[in-house]
């Protein structure tokens, strides 16, 4: 499994969503869902704003994509997300039967791969795309947060 030519373009769009989260004081994680080279859904963390631990970027994007498509399955879709999904989001992605997940930075503490989570057997998984950019944004956020407290 390899990255495709336009994967970087779509990851940049996910990073733009992460920047929006950063500006809102949310952990800067962004996501977009693409089908046939078209972005059909966008999301970023809203856990603080909504007071909802489930309001992760992936969850926002899954809901938006399902609404756009008029169904719960994301068979032909690709999720681009700036950080490896957590176990909760991996579970939702599993049930959505999404075709492909591409993420930026690995999450060695809370990522679904270290927590024992899994995606649907037919889902292609690729990690590490623009890992440095995605990781730096998260580091910058937590440094800023520590300095404010």
Tab-separated table of C-alpha atoms in Angstrom, residues 48-97:
chain	number	residue	atom	x	y	z
A	48	UNK	CA	-14.284	21.628	24.457
A	49	UNK	CA	-16.823	23.730	22.567
A	50	UNK	CA	-19.527	21.052	22.675
A	51	UNK	CA	-18.554	19.647	26.108
A	52	UNK	CA	-18.617	16.240	24.432
A	53	UNK	CA	-15.781	13.714	24.661
A	54	UNK	CA	-17.009	12.065	21.457
A	55	UNK	CA	-16.734	15.233	19.334
A	56	UNK	CA	-13.466	14.178	17.696
A	57	UNK	CA	-12.552	15.357	14.202
A	58	UNK	CA	-13.154	11.902	12.733
A	59	UNK	CA	-16.593	11.615	14.330
A	60	UNK	CA	-17.584	15.036	12.985
A	61	UNK	CA	-16.412	14.066	9.502
A	62	UNK	CA	-18.099	10.628	9.566
A	63	UNK	CA	-21.425	12.208	10.505
A	64	UNK	CA	-21.109	14.882	7.820
A	65	UNK	CA	-20.144	12.317	5.157
A	66	UNK	CA	-23.031	10.022	6.095
A	67	UNK	CA	-25.433	12.958	5.864
A	68	UNK	CA	-23.985	13.955	2.487
A	69	UNK	CA	-24.247	10.429	1.091
A	70	UNK	CA	-27.606	9.684	2.676
A	71	UNK	CA	-26.388	6.437	4.215
A	72	UNK	CA	-24.248	5.066	7.000
A	73	UNK	CA	-21.623	3.266	4.923
A	74	UNK	CA	-18.571	5.014	3.488
A	75	UNK	CA	-17.549	2.233	1.095
A	76	UNK	CA	-15.776	4.320	-1.543
A	77	UNK	CA	-14.459	7.027	0.773
A	78	UNK	CA	-11.058	7.972	2.154
A	79	UNK	CA	-10.579	9.659	5.522
A	80	UNK	CA	-7.583	11.959	5.867
A	81	UNK	CA	-6.881	12.791	9.497
A	82	UNK	CA	-3.897	14.556	11.022
A	83	UNK	CA	-3.439	12.144	13.949
A	84	UNK	CA	-3.820	8.386	14.174
A	85	UNK	CA	-7.420	7.726	15.238
A	86	UNK	CA	-8.159	6.705	18.800
A	87	UNK	CA	-9.914	3.457	19.618
A	88	UNK	CA	-13.353	5.129	19.692
A	89	UNK	CA	-12.895	6.661	16.246
A	90	UNK	CA	-11.453	3.429	14.865
A	91	UNK	CA	-14.607	1.678	16.059
A	92	UNK	CA	-16.809	4.181	14.249
A	93	UNK	CA	-14.640	3.851	11.140
A	94	UNK	CA	-14.941	0.069	11.397
A	95	UNK	CA	-18.742	0.263	11.415
A	96	UNK	CA	-18.763	2.792	8.551
A	97	UNK	CA	-16.774	0.297	6.451
